[in-house]
Tab-separated table of C-alpha atoms and ligand atoms in Angstrom:
chain	number	residue	atom	x	y	z
S	15	MET	CA	16.706	17.256	21.561
S	16	THR	CA	18.080	18.356	18.020
S	17	THR	CA	15.681	19.957	15.705
S	18	GLN	CA	17.395	17.789	12.850
S	19	PRO	CA	14.814	14.754	12.007
S	20	LEU	CA	15.910	11.530	13.596
S	21	ARG	CA	17.337	9.082	10.968
S	22	VAL	CA	17.845	5.293	11.077
S	23	ASN	CA	20.977	3.524	10.018
S	24	SER	CA	19.865	2.267	6.758
S	25	ALA	CA	22.937	0.238	6.195
S	26	ARG	CA	22.236	-1.951	9.300
S	27	LEU	CA	18.592	-2.058	8.366
S	28	ASN	CA	19.376	-3.421	4.927
S	29	GLN	CA	21.887	-5.754	6.584
S	30	SER	CA	19.340	-7.095	8.846
S	31	LEU	CA	16.915	-7.696	5.993
S	32	MET	CA	19.577	-9.723	3.899
S	33	THR	CA	20.364	-11.589	7.094
S	34	LEU	CA	16.506	-12.675	7.685
S	35	ALA	CA	16.118	-13.333	3.760
S	36	GLN	CA	18.653	-16.166	4.184
S	37	LEU	CA	16.128	-18.094	6.122
S	38	GLY	CA	14.191	-19.590	3.239
S	39	ALA	CA	16.285	-18.146	0.397
S	40	THR	CA	15.462	-19.429	-2.932
S	41	ALA	CA	17.739	-19.855	-5.947
S	42	LYS	CA	16.035	-16.993	-7.840
S	43	GLY	CA	16.926	-14.628	-4.783
S	44	GLY	CA	13.569	-14.585	-3.109
S	45	VAL	CA	12.176	-16.100	0.036
S	46	CYS	CA	9.983	-19.152	0.559
S	47	ARG	CA	9.094	-19.001	4.354
S	48	LEU	CA	5.495	-20.305	4.822
S	49	ALA	CA	3.680	-19.405	8.008
S	50	LEU	CA	4.378	-21.556	10.981
S	51	THR	CA	6.992	-23.818	9.250
S	52	ASP	CA	10.376	-24.542	10.873
S	53	LEU	CA	11.792	-21.708	8.678
S	54	ASP	CA	9.141	-19.432	10.253
S	55	ARG	CA	10.390	-20.585	13.682
S	56	GLN	CA	13.922	-19.738	12.730
S	57	ALA	CA	12.883	-16.158	11.686
S	58	ARG	CA	10.805	-15.602	14.617
S	59	ASP	CA	13.753	-16.811	16.842
S	60	LEU	CA	16.120	-14.465	15.103
S	61	VAL	CA	14.067	-11.322	15.164
S	62	VAL	CA	13.021	-11.969	18.735
S	63	GLY	CA	16.840	-12.403	19.632
S	64	TRP	CA	17.590	-9.082	18.070
S	65	ALA	CA	14.803	-7.524	20.116
S	66	LYS	CA	15.981	-9.099	23.288
S	67	ALA	CA	19.493	-7.702	22.609
S	68	GLU	CA	17.850	-4.286	22.521
S	69	GLY	CA	16.500	-4.846	26.118
S	70	CYS	CA	12.862	-5.656	24.873
S	71	THR	CA	10.394	-7.618	26.751
S	72	ILE	CA	8.518	-10.448	24.653
S	73	ARG	CA	4.801	-11.352	24.689
S	74	ILE	CA	3.422	-14.133	22.547
S	75	ASP	CA	-0.199	-14.553	22.504
S	76	GLN	CA	-2.283	-17.519	21.658
S	77	ILE	CA	-2.307	-17.309	17.791
S	78	GLY	CA	1.426	-16.756	17.878
S	79	ASN	CA	1.497	-12.965	17.447
S	80	ILE	CA	4.772	-11.756	18.849
S	81	PHE	CA	4.769	-8.275	20.625
S	82	MET	CA	8.426	-6.875	21.231
S	83	ARG	CA	8.238	-4.053	23.788
S	84	ARG	CA	10.521	-1.215	24.679
S	85	ALA	CA	9.372	0.591	27.923
S	86	GLY	CA	8.507	4.228	27.954
S	87	SER	CA	8.437	6.573	30.924
S	88	ASP	CA	4.930	6.205	31.456
S	89	PRO	CA	3.976	2.521	31.622
S	90	THR	CA	0.174	3.389	31.819
S	91	ARG	CA	0.164	4.714	28.010
S	92	ALA	CA	-0.955	2.430	25.539
S	93	ALA	CA	1.996	1.411	23.155
S	94	VAL	CA	2.776	3.050	19.899
S	95	ALA	CA	3.391	0.182	17.568
S	96	THR	CA	4.646	-0.853	14.430
S	97	GLY	CA	5.273	-4.229	12.772
S	98	SER	CA	4.097	-6.475	10.022
S	99	HIS	CA	4.894	-10.018	9.022
S	100	ILE	CA	7.566	-12.403	8.507
S	101	ASP	CA	5.822	-15.425	6.681
S	102	THR	CA	6.177	-15.185	2.883
S	103	GLN	CA	4.408	-16.349	-0.259
S	104	PRO	CA	5.771	-19.580	-1.638
S	105	THR	CA	7.596	-17.493	-4.333
S	106	GLY	CA	7.875	-14.450	-2.084
S	107	GLY	CA	10.326	-11.643	-1.807
S	108	LYS	CA	12.861	-10.496	0.657
S	109	PHE	CA	10.792	-7.175	1.649
S	110	ASP	CA	7.132	-7.926	1.783
S	111	GLY	CA	6.400	-8.063	5.462
S	112	ASN	CA	9.916	-8.422	6.488
S	113	TYR	CA	10.639	-4.731	5.896
S	114	GLY	CA	7.955	-3.525	8.061
S	115	VAL	CA	9.133	-5.550	11.075
S	116	LEU	CA	12.903	-4.978	10.655
S	117	ALA	CA	12.183	-1.186	10.246
S	118	GLY	CA	10.632	-1.216	13.642
S	119	ILE	CA	13.487	-3.203	15.223
S	120	GLU	CA	15.636	-0.438	13.745
S	121	VAL	CA	13.578	2.326	15.201
S	122	ILE	CA	14.281	0.626	18.669
S	123	ARG	CA	18.056	0.371	17.755
S	124	ARG	CA	18.255	4.051	17.083
S	125	LEU	CA	16.247	5.045	20.197
S	126	ASN	CA	18.635	3.011	22.271
S	127	GLU	CA	21.768	4.441	20.484
S	128	LEU	CA	20.406	7.839	20.914
S	129	ASN	CA	19.485	7.135	24.438
S	130	ILE	CA	16.054	8.440	23.933
S	131	GLU	CA	13.223	7.800	26.409
S	132	THR	CA	9.913	7.834	24.897
S	133	VAL	CA	6.910	8.598	26.977
S	134	ALA	CA	4.740	5.747	25.604
S	135	PRO	CA	6.067	2.400	25.273
S	136	ILE	CA	7.215	1.412	21.733
S	137	GLU	CA	6.116	-1.989	20.419
S	138	VAL	CA	7.112	-4.032	17.439
S	139	CYS	CA	4.620	-6.646	16.237
S	140	ILE	CA	4.970	-9.881	14.232
S	141	TRP	CA	1.520	-10.833	13.148
S	142	THR	CA	0.992	-14.565	12.288
S	143	ASN	CA	0.213	-15.840	8.815
S	144	GLU	CA	-0.431	-12.331	7.279
S	145	GLU	CA	-0.199	-13.985	3.696
S	146	GLY	CA	-3.007	-16.608	3.819
S	147	SER	CA	-1.066	-18.729	1.581
S	148	ARG	CA	-0.582	-21.895	3.959
S	149	PHE	CA	-3.596	-21.101	6.098
S	150	VAL	CA	-7.007	-19.118	5.491
S	151	PRO	CA	-8.009	-16.454	6.450
S	152	VAL	CA	-5.405	-14.112	5.492
S	153	MET	CA	-4.053	-11.804	7.923
S	154	MET	CA	-4.706	-14.339	10.576
S	155	GLY	CA	-3.023	-13.111	13.697
S	156	SER	CA	-4.141	-9.466	13.344
S	157	GLY	CA	-7.634	-10.743	12.269
S	158	VAL	CA	-7.875	-12.527	15.601
S	159	TYR	CA	-6.462	-9.651	17.521
S	160	ALA	CA	-9.083	-7.133	16.197
S	161	GLY	CA	-12.007	-9.818	16.424
S	162	ALA	CA	-12.589	-10.235	12.745
S	163	PHE	CA	-12.840	-13.872	13.517
S	164	THR	CA	-12.380	-15.949	16.604
S	165	LEU	CA	-9.273	-17.659	18.155
S	166	ASP	CA	-10.918	-21.078	17.784
S	167	HIS	CA	-11.615	-20.572	14.071
S	168	ALA	CA	-8.142	-19.553	13.292
S	169	ARG	CA	-6.543	-22.370	15.228
S	170	ALA	CA	-8.726	-24.939	13.750
S	171	ALA	CA	-7.691	-23.899	10.141
S	172	ARG	CA	-5.816	-26.573	8.196
S	173	ASP	CA	-3.323	-26.565	5.343
S	174	ARG	CA	-3.303	-28.829	2.497
S	175	ASP	CA	-1.780	-31.780	4.389
S	176	GLY	CA	-4.500	-31.377	7.013
S	177	ILE	CA	-2.117	-29.718	9.659
S	178	SER	CA	-3.897	-27.436	12.022
S	179	VAL	CA	-2.767	-23.910	13.047
S	180	SER	CA	-3.057	-25.178	16.466
S	181	ALA	CA	-0.653	-27.963	15.826
S	182	ALA	CA	1.714	-25.866	13.797
S	183	LEU	CA	1.926	-23.149	16.439
S	184	THR	CA	2.849	-25.929	18.954
S	185	ALA	CA	5.436	-27.596	16.677
S	186	ILE	CA	7.415	-24.373	16.476
S	187	GLY	CA	7.033	-23.446	20.036
S	188	TYR	CA	4.967	-20.198	19.482
S	189	ASN	CA	1.805	-21.503	20.966
S	190	GLY	CA	1.575	-18.260	23.307
S	191	ALA	CA	-0.334	-17.855	26.486
S	192	THR	CA	-1.378	-14.344	26.478
S	193	PRO	CA	-4.955	-13.479	25.089
S	194	ALA	CA	-4.998	-13.092	21.481
S	195	SER	CA	-7.823	-10.545	20.860
S	196	VAL	CA	-8.406	-7.257	22.342
S	197	ALA	CA	-11.943	-8.387	23.309
S	198	GLU	CA	-10.403	-11.376	25.356
S	199	GLY	CA	-7.881	-8.913	27.081
S	200	ALA	CA	-5.122	-8.466	24.854
S	201	PRO	CA	-3.457	-4.898	25.410
S	202	ARG	CA	-4.993	-2.430	23.048
S	203	LEU	CA	-2.341	-0.505	21.056
S	204	GLY	CA	-2.431	3.360	21.241
S	205	ALA	CA	-1.438	3.599	17.563
S	206	TYR	CA	-0.276	1.475	14.831
S	207	PHE	CA	2.086	2.318	12.031
S	208	GLU	CA	3.203	-0.037	9.323
S	209	ALA	CA	6.016	0.390	6.778
S	210	HIS	CA	5.746	-1.713	3.563
S	211	ILE	CA	6.570	-1.678	-0.081
S	212	GLU	CA	3.770	-0.776	-2.336
S	213	GLN	CA	3.840	-3.896	-4.247
S	214	GLY	CA	2.442	-1.955	-7.327
S	215	PRO	CA	3.768	0.491	-9.876
S	216	VAL	CA	2.314	3.643	-8.694
S	217	LEU	CA	5.098	5.274	-6.579
S	218	GLU	CA	7.889	4.156	-8.921
S	219	ALA	CA	5.931	5.581	-12.137
S	220	ALA	CA	5.367	8.925	-10.302
S	221	GLU	CA	9.096	8.806	-9.252
S	222	ARG	CA	7.797	9.462	-5.461
S	223	PRO	CA	9.906	7.616	-2.841
S	224	LEU	CA	7.129	7.812	-0.120
S	225	GLY	CA	3.594	7.047	0.150
S	226	ALA	CA	1.196	8.071	2.790
S	227	VAL	CA	-1.353	5.272	2.647
S	228	THR	CA	-5.054	6.548	3.092
S	229	GLY	CA	-6.707	3.120	2.967
S	230	ALA	CA	-6.990	-0.347	1.449
S	231	LEU	CA	-9.110	-2.345	-1.079
S	232	GLY	CA	-11.755	-4.275	0.497
S	233	GLN	CA	-11.504	-8.133	-0.483
S	234	ARG	CA	-13.719	-11.118	-0.879
S	235	TRP	CA	-12.118	-14.682	-1.214
S	236	TYR	CA	-13.923	-17.736	-2.394
S	237	ASP	CA	-13.347	-21.427	-2.401
S	238	ILE	CA	-15.267	-22.864	-5.408
S	239	THR	CA	-15.942	-26.500	-5.913
S	240	ILE	CA	-17.312	-27.743	-9.161
S	241	THR	CA	-18.655	-31.306	-9.379
S	242	GLY	CA	-19.407	-33.090	-12.671
S	243	MET	CA	-18.687	-36.535	-13.505
S	244	GLU	CA	-15.459	-38.247	-14.651
S	245	ALA	CA	-15.950	-40.012	-18.039
S	246	HIS	CA	-13.732	-41.355	-20.861
S	247	ALA	CA	-12.252	-38.556	-23.014
S	248	GLY	CA	-12.849	-40.544	-26.160
S	249	PRO	CA	-16.289	-42.435	-26.105
S	250	THR	CA	-18.178	-39.854	-24.402
S	251	PRO	CA	-20.098	-37.454	-26.753
S	252	MET	CA	-19.759	-33.820	-26.045
S	253	SER	CA	-23.413	-33.395	-25.625
S	254	LEU	CA	-23.352	-36.031	-22.687
S	255	ARG	CA	-20.524	-34.651	-20.700
S	256	LYS	CA	-20.514	-33.021	-17.144
S	257	ASP	CA	-17.257	-31.509	-17.494
S	258	ALA	CA	-16.013	-29.744	-14.302
S	259	MET	CA	-13.027	-28.272	-15.992
S	260	GLN	CA	-15.063	-26.545	-18.876
S	261	ALA	CA	-17.518	-25.133	-16.317
S	262	ALA	CA	-14.441	-23.953	-14.259
S	263	ALA	CA	-13.217	-22.334	-17.241
S	264	GLN	CA	-16.256	-20.293	-17.680
S	265	LEU	CA	-15.874	-18.941	-14.116
S	266	VAL	CA	-12.184	-18.510	-14.311
S	267	THR	CA	-12.836	-15.958	-17.274
S	268	ALA	CA	-15.780	-14.537	-15.735
S	269	THR	CA	-13.454	-13.470	-12.581
S	270	ARG	CA	-11.475	-11.449	-14.984
S	271	SER	CA	-14.485	-9.955	-16.819
S	272	ILE	CA	-16.325	-9.031	-13.610
S	273	ALA	CA	-13.270	-7.386	-12.496
S	274	LEU	CA	-12.790	-5.420	-15.772
S	275	ASP	CA	-16.485	-4.215	-15.387
S	276	TYR	CA	-15.510	-2.469	-12.216
S	277	GLN	CA	-12.655	-0.348	-13.188
S	278	PRO	CA	-10.201	1.321	-12.092
S	279	HIS	CA	-10.172	-0.368	-8.726
S	280	GLY	CA	-11.663	-3.785	-9.494
S	281	ARG	CA	-9.341	-6.681	-9.069
S	282	GLY	CA	-10.072	-10.312	-9.984
S	283	THR	CA	-7.719	-13.258	-9.491
S	284	VAL	CA	-7.980	-17.164	-9.694
S	285	GLY	CA	-4.642	-18.120	-8.198
S	286	SER	CA	-5.101	-21.735	-7.201
S	287	MET	CA	-6.601	-24.685	-8.813
S	288	ASP	CA	-6.931	-28.379	-8.212
S	289	VAL	CA	-8.304	-30.850	-10.958
S	290	PHE	CA	-9.769	-34.353	-10.133
S	291	PRO	CA	-8.740	-36.908	-11.036
S	292	ASN	CA	-6.231	-34.771	-13.028
S	293	SER	CA	-5.529	-37.468	-15.982
S	294	ARG	CA	-5.232	-36.278	-19.429
S	295	ASN	CA	-7.698	-38.689	-20.899
S	296	VAL	CA	-10.480	-38.441	-18.356
S	297	ILE	CA	-13.225	-35.736	-18.494
S	298	PRO	CA	-12.537	-33.993	-14.952
S	299	GLY	CA	-15.238	-34.788	-12.372
S	300	GLY	CA	-14.085	-32.201	-9.991
S	301	VAL	CA	-12.409	-28.691	-9.973
S	302	ARG	CA	-11.701	-26.761	-6.944
S	303	PHE	CA	-10.243	-23.139	-7.332
S	304	THR	CA	-9.986	-19.950	-5.565
S	305	VAL	CA	-11.419	-16.407	-6.450
S	306	ASP	CA	-9.866	-13.194	-4.888
S	307	PHE	CA	-12.075	-10.129	-5.634
S	308	ARG	CA	-11.135	-6.538	-4.488
S	309	HIS	CA	-12.474	-3.024	-4.655
S	310	ALA	CA	-12.378	0.436	-3.158
S	311	ASP	CA	-16.081	0.550	-2.581
S	312	ASP	CA	-18.049	-2.100	-0.505
S	313	ALA	CA	-21.176	-1.883	-2.491
S	314	THR	CA	-19.363	-2.582	-5.737
S	315	LEU	CA	-17.461	-5.488	-3.940
S	316	LEU	CA	-20.818	-6.895	-3.216
S	317	ALA	CA	-21.917	-6.405	-6.847
S	318	MET	CA	-19.051	-8.251	-7.999
S	319	ASP	CA	-20.122	-11.143	-5.584
S	320	ALA	CA	-23.749	-11.024	-7.052
S	321	ALA	CA	-22.163	-11.264	-10.729
S	322	LEU	CA	-20.042	-14.176	-9.861
S	323	ARG	CA	-22.906	-16.107	-8.211
S	324	ALA	CA	-25.333	-15.173	-11.197
S	325	ARG	CA	-22.789	-16.549	-13.620
S	326	ALA	CA	-22.168	-19.565	-11.601
S	327	ALA	CA	-25.892	-20.460	-11.494
S	328	ALA	CA	-25.935	-20.166	-15.354
S	329	VAL	CA	-22.839	-22.170	-15.791
S	330	ALA	CA	-24.076	-24.988	-13.322
S	331	SER	CA	-27.078	-25.366	-15.582
S	332	ASP	CA	-25.525	-25.107	-19.080
S	333	PHE	CA	-22.589	-27.577	-17.937
S	334	ASN	CA	-25.010	-29.882	-16.033
S	335	CYS	CA	-22.646	-29.657	-12.953
S	336	ASN	CA	-22.901	-28.632	-9.294
S	337	ILE	CA	-21.172	-25.457	-8.274
S	338	ASP	CA	-20.440	-24.807	-4.570
S	339	ILE	CA	-19.258	-21.246	-3.587
S	340	GLN	CA	-17.852	-20.698	-0.120
S	341	GLN	CA	-16.746	-17.190	0.784
S	342	VAL	CA	-13.776	-17.724	3.135
S	343	VAL	CA	-12.532	-13.931	3.484
S	344	TYR	CA	-14.395	-10.670	3.676
S	345	PHE	CA	-13.270	-7.306	4.868
S	346	ALA	CA	-14.614	-4.007	3.788
S	347	PRO	CA	-12.554	-1.183	2.358
S	348	THR	CA	-10.510	0.392	4.946
S	349	HIS	CA	-9.982	4.051	5.656
S	350	PHE	CA	-6.730	4.838	7.843
S	351	ASP	CA	-6.778	7.290	10.530
S	352	ALA	CA	-6.538	10.758	9.172
S	353	GLY	CA	-4.384	12.073	12.043
S	354	LEU	CA	-1.740	9.386	11.697
S	355	VAL	CA	-1.865	9.702	7.868
S	356	GLN	CA	-1.053	13.417	8.447
S	357	SER	CA	1.731	12.533	10.727
S	358	ILE	CA	3.201	10.356	8.047
S	359	ARG	CA	2.845	13.494	5.773
S	360	ASP	CA	4.575	15.687	8.336
S	361	ALA	CA	7.421	13.289	8.911
S	362	SER	CA	8.077	13.049	5.388
S	363	GLN	CA	7.891	16.986	4.824
S	364	ALA	CA	10.582	17.065	7.854
S	365	LEU	CA	12.840	14.882	5.638
S	366	GLY	CA	12.277	17.016	2.516
S	367	PHE	CA	9.914	14.914	0.736
S	368	GLU	CA	6.335	15.206	-0.014
S	369	ALA	CA	4.462	11.774	0.568
S	370	MET	CA	2.096	10.649	-2.113
S	371	ASP	CA	-1.442	9.761	-0.909
S	372	ILE	CA	-2.178	6.282	-2.154
S	373	VAL	CA	-4.664	3.455	-1.680
S	374	SER	CA	-3.303	0.050	-1.068
S	375	GLY	CA	-4.381	-2.836	-3.438
S	376	ALA	CA	-2.829	-5.202	-0.943
S	377	GLY	CA	-4.491	-6.059	2.392
S	378	HIS	CA	-2.032	-5.687	5.566
S	379	ASP	CA	-2.215	-6.333	9.125
S	380	ALA	CA	-2.851	-2.625	9.534
S	381	VAL	CA	-6.159	-3.163	8.057
S	382	TYR	CA	-7.370	-5.064	11.114
S	383	ALA	CA	-5.295	-3.082	13.537
S	384	ALA	CA	-7.439	-0.095	12.288
S	385	ARG	CA	-10.284	-1.683	14.031
S	386	THR	CA	-8.849	-1.362	17.455
S	387	CYS	CA	-6.682	1.738	17.296
S	388	PRO	CA	-5.762	4.631	14.893
S	389	ALA	CA	-3.524	3.052	12.129
S	390	ALA	CA	-1.807	4.098	8.911
S	391	MET	CA	0.961	2.968	6.658
S	392	ILE	CA	4.017	4.184	4.906
S	393	PHE	CA	4.686	2.912	1.483
S	394	ILE	CA	8.114	2.821	-0.448
S	395	PRO	CA	8.413	1.808	-4.179
S	396	CYS	CA	9.500	-1.502	-5.148
S	397	LYS	CA	11.315	-2.363	-8.396
S	398	ASP	CA	8.879	-2.509	-11.285
S	399	GLY	CA	6.085	-2.697	-8.813
S	400	ILE	CA	6.654	-6.307	-8.619
S	401	SER	CA	5.830	-8.354	-5.439
S	402	HIS	CA	4.719	-11.893	-4.539
S	403	ASN	CA	7.580	-12.837	-6.908
S	404	GLU	CA	11.266	-13.951	-6.042
S	405	ILE	CA	12.507	-10.976	-7.883
S	406	GLU	CA	10.907	-8.514	-5.488
S	407	ASP	CA	13.483	-5.717	-4.938
S	408	ALA	CA	13.633	-2.114	-3.236
S	409	ARG	CA	16.223	0.302	-3.115
S	410	GLU	CA	18.404	0.736	0.123
S	411	GLU	CA	17.912	4.630	0.379
S	412	ASP	CA	14.115	4.077	-0.164
S	413	LEU	CA	14.012	1.437	2.611
S	414	GLY	CA	15.874	3.835	4.913
S	415	LEU	CA	13.892	6.836	4.036
S	416	GLY	CA	10.639	4.850	4.807
S	417	ALA	CA	12.144	3.813	8.188
S	418	ASP	CA	13.006	7.458	8.720
S	419	VAL	CA	9.373	8.337	8.370
S	420	LEU	CA	8.245	5.662	10.625
S	421	PHE	CA	10.779	6.959	13.171
S	422	GLY	CA	9.525	10.334	13.017
S	423	ALA	CA	5.806	9.530	13.215
S	424	MET	CA	6.228	7.327	16.026
S	425	ILE	CA	8.408	9.618	18.057
S	426	ALA	CA	5.768	12.348	17.461
S	427	ARG	CA	2.842	10.060	18.666
S	428	ALA	CA	4.882	8.440	21.607
S	429	GLY	CA	6.361	11.574	22.867
S	430	ALA	CA	10.128	11.690	23.633
S	431	GLY	CA	11.592	12.702	27.113
S	432	ALA	CA	15.149	13.056	27.951
S	433	SER	CA	17.980	11.905	25.647
B	514	LIG	O1	-3.321	-10.662	-0.374
B	514	LIG	C1	-2.850	-9.760	0.215
B	514	LIG	O2	-3.442	-8.547	-0.106
B	514	LIG	C2	-1.717	-9.756	1.198
B	514	LIG	O3	-0.587	-10.009	0.545
B	514	LIG	N1	-2.021	-10.662	2.286
B	515	LIG	MN1	2.679	-7.925	3.244
B	516	LIG	MN1	2.240	-10.231	0.603
């Protein structure tokens, strides 16, 4: 074994990313490939084909998670795994999720080229519906795997057209047979690394190409339904209105003000809203919208929850509307495994770089994987810190360097025999 750190073929990794990005390519250079659509099927088939070409065996579980396995010399060892997701936001980019999966495929390609046999098996995972855009809950496949919610709950989830996860999995041919959760018998991974773009401005502003992710913000997601009464926009006096839109507006601004009350880590977002009947001269009788709260501290995240509910009670009274708040996602702030984080710092050091410790503002499948095995993440910068946007971009050298760190950290964990 040479003492030089192992490197990936960054040109090939980049080429694979661009090939995958063609599936759902948008005019603005992004990707729209929603979970369990036919585009997701095509992308799954493409990546599974690449893994099979490298001699991997493929396992698909009952929530559609895909595990692409390269054997090790000791099959009794739990797999050292990596991966991410290939479903995207409607105005998603080429790299969110896709990078983590293809960096893992590139590690397998290099192990084969270098004829290195690891001791522990290596697995690359594609987790189902990480984005939570078409179906809720978010990070669905990894959440079922870790027991954050049941398989039945996830398979029963429906999109805006009423299509269930179960039907969508069947439609794309990824209704797998193996158990989907560790509790039900899914193989427990030995360790899980995930490479991902930062999706924020920190690394780029610090001019650091590598982040050792120590943890991730906790999240609470809500569906809020406000019921007032439709009425005529002209004859109805202001004092007699039950205006669901005006009530909603109060909570939209409260979402922002509550997040601002809990800085620096507080985050509050209203990303989606439906208005009924959505006619310009009818006072809205119904408004349904989403709230996404995040914080690094669990007690603070709970305080944000309480502030929202208190504000909603006051608004319901002031605007004579009914307000229903359903929490649809909750996970506490995550602290990744210190040993794995250190192996990421060490792999970065071996390449001549000092990785910057950083907390993830985004949720990732590693958050749920961390409930079942040691997990940690590698971040690389993305241009202007922009993601969940079609202009999302990352530099080939950073993509390659992040994959080099993944390679080194995984080998250190899996053990490498003869080459
Ligand atoms: O919402 C998130 O943090 C991730 O993109 N699913
Ligand atoms: Mn992602
Ligand atoms: Mn995302």
